[in-house]
PDB file of C-alpha atoms in Angstrom:
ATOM      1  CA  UNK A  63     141.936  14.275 143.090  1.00 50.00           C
ATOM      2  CA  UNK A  64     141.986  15.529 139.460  1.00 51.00           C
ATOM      3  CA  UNK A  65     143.505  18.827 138.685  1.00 53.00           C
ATOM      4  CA  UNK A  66     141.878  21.008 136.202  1.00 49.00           C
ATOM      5  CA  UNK A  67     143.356  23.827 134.783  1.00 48.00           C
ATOM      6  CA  UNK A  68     141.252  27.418 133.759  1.00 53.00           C
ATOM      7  CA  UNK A  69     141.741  28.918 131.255  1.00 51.00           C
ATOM      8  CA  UNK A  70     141.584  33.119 131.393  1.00 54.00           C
ATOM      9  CA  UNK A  71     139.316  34.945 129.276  1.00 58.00           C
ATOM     10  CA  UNK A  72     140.571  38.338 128.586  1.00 74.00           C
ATOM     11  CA  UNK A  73     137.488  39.863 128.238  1.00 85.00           C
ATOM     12  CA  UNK A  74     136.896  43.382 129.289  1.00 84.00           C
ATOM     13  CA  UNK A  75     133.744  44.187 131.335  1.00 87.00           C
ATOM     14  CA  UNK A  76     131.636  47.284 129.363  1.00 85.00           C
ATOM     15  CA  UNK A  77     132.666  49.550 132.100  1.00 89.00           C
ATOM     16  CA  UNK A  78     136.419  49.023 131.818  1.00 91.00           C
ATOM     17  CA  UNK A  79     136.077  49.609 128.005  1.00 90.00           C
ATOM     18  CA  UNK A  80     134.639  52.400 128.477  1.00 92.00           C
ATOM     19  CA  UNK A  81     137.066  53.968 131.140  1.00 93.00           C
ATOM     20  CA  UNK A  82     139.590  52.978 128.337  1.00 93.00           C
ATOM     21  CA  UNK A  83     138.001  56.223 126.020  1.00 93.00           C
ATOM     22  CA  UNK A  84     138.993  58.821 129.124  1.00 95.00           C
ATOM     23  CA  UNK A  85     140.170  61.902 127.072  1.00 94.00           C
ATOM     24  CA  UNK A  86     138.141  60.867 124.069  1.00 95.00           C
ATOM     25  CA  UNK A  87     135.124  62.484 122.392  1.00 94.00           C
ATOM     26  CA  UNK A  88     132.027  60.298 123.034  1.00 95.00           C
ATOM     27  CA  UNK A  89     128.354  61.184 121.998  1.00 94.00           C
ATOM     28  CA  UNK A  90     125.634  60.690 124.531  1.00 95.00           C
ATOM     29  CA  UNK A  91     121.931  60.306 124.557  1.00 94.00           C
ATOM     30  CA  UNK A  92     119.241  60.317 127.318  1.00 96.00           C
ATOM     31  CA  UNK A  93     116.415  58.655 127.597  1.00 96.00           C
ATOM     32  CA  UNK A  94     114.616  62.575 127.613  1.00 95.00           C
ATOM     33  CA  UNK A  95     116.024  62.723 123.693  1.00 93.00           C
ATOM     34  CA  UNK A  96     118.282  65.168 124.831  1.00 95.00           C
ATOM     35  CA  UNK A  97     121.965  64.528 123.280  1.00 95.00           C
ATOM     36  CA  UNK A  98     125.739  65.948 124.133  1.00 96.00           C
ATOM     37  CA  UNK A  99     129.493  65.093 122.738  1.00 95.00           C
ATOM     38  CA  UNK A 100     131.811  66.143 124.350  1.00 95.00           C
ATOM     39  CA  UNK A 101     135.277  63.958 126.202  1.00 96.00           C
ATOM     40  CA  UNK A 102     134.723  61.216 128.813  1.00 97.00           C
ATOM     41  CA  UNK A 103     136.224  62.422 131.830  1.00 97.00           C
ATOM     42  CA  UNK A 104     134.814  60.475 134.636  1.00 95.00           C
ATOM     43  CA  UNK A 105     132.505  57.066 134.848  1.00 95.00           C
ATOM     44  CA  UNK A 106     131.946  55.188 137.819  1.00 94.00           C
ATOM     45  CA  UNK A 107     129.997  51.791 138.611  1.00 93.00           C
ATOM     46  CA  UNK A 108     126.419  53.345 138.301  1.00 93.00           C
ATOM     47  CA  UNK A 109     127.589  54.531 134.920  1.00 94.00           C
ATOM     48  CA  UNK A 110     127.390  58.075 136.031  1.00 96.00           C
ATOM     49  CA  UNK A 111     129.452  60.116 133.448  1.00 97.00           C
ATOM     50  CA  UNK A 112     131.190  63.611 133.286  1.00 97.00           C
ATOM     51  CA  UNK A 113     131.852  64.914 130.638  1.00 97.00           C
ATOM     52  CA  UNK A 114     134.400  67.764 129.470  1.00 96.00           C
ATOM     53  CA  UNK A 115     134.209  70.516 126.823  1.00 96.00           C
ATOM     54  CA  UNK A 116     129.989  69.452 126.572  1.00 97.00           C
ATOM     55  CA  UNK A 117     127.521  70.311 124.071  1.00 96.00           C
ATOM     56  CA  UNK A 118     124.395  69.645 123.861  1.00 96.00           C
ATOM     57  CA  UNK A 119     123.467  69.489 120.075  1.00 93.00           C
ATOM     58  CA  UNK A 120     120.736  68.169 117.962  1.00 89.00           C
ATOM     59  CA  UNK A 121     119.915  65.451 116.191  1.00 80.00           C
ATOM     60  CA  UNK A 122     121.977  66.956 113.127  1.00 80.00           C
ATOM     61  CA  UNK A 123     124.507  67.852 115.734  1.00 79.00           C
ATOM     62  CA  UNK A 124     123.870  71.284 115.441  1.00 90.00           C
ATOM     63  CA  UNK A 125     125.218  73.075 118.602  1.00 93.00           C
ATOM     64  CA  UNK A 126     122.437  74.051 120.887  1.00 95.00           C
ATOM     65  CA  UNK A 127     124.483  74.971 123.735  1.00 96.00           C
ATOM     66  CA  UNK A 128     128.155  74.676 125.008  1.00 96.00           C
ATOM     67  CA  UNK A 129     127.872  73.749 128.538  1.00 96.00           C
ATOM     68  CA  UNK A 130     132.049  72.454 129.482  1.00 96.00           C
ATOM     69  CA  UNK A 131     132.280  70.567 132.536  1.00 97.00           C
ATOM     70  CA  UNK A 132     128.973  68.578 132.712  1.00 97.00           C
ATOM     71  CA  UNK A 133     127.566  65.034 134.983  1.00 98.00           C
ATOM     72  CA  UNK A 134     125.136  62.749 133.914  1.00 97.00           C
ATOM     73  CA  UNK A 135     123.055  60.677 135.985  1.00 97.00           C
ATOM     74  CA  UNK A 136     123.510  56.739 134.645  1.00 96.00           C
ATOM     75  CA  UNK A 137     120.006  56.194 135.359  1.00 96.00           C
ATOM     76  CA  UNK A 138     118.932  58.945 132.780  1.00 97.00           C
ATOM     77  CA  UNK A 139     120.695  57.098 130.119  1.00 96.00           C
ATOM     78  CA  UNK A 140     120.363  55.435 126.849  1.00 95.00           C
ATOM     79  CA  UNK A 141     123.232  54.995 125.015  1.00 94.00           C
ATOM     80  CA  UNK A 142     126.786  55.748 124.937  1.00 94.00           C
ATOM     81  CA  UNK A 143     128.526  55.899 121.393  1.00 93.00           C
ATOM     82  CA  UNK A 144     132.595  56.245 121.758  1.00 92.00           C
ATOM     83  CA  UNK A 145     132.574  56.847 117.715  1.00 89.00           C
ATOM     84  CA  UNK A 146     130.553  60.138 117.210  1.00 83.00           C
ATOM     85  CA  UNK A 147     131.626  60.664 113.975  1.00 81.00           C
ATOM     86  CA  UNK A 148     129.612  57.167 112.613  1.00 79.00           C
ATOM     87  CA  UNK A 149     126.570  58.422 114.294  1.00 75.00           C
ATOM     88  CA  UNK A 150     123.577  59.227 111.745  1.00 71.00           C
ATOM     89  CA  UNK A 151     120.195  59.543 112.475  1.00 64.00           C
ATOM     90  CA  UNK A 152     117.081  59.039 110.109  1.00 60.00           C
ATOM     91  CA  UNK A 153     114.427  60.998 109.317  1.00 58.00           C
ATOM     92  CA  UNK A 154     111.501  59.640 110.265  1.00 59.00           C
ATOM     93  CA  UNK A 155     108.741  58.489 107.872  1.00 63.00           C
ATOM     94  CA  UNK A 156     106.249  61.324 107.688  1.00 63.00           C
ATOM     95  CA  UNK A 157     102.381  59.444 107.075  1.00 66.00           C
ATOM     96  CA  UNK A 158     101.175  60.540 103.371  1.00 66.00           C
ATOM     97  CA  UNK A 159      98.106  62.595 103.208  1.00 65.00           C
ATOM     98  CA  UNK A 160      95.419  61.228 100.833  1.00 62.00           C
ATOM     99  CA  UNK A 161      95.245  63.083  97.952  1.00 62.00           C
ATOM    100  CA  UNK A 162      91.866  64.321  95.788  1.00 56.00           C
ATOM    101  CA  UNK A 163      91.562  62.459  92.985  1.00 54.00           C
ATOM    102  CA  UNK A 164      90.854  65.433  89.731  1.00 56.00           C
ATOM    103  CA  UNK A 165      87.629  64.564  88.060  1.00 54.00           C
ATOM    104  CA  UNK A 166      86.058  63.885  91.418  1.00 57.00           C
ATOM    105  CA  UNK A 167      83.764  65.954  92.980  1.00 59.00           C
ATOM    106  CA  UNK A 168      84.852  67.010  95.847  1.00 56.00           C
ATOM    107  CA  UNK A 169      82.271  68.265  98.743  1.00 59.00           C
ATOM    108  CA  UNK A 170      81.621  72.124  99.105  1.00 60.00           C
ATOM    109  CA  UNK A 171      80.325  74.561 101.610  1.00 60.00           C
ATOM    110  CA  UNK A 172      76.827  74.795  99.753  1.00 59.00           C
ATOM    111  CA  UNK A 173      75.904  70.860  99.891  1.00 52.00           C
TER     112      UNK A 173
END
């Protein structure tokens, strides 16, 4: 009978990590588009959160509404940053409208 030795992995399941930012500011957005900071209190298995001292803000985190003690469903969302601050969104790319061409006739009411 041969004896085989395992080696331990310390690695940390995403759930623990998270439970590891308790007391820290996280930002938070649903799959609705709807976004809030505010501290991790609470997160179970289903990745239900509540959060503490909640805002929901904007996508240039401008404060829509201070809400404090809040819960949100896991199922509703879709993603979790626990470094707000390095956040940034982009503007998306608005489609450019064709331009008239001077020197071109364009069509008028009387034709």
């Amino acid at each position: 009978m041969t004896q085989t030795t395992k080696t331990q992995s310390r690695t940390m399941l995403p759930i623990d990590y998270l439970r590891s930012y308790s007391g820290k500011n996280v930002f938070i957005k649903l799959k609705d588009g709807s976004e809030y900071l505010g501290k991790l209190k609470i997160i179970d298995p289903s990745m239900n959160i509540v959060l503490s001292e909640a805002k929901e803000v904007t996508d240039t985190n401008k404060v829509l509404a201070i809400l404090g003690d809040i819960f949100i469903r896991g199922s509703n969302l879709l993603f979790i940053s626990i470094e707000p601050d390095k956040v940034t969104f982009f503007e998306p790319e608005q489609p450019k409208q064709p331009e008239t061409l001077q020197g071109q006739n364009a069509p008028t009411d009387d034709e």
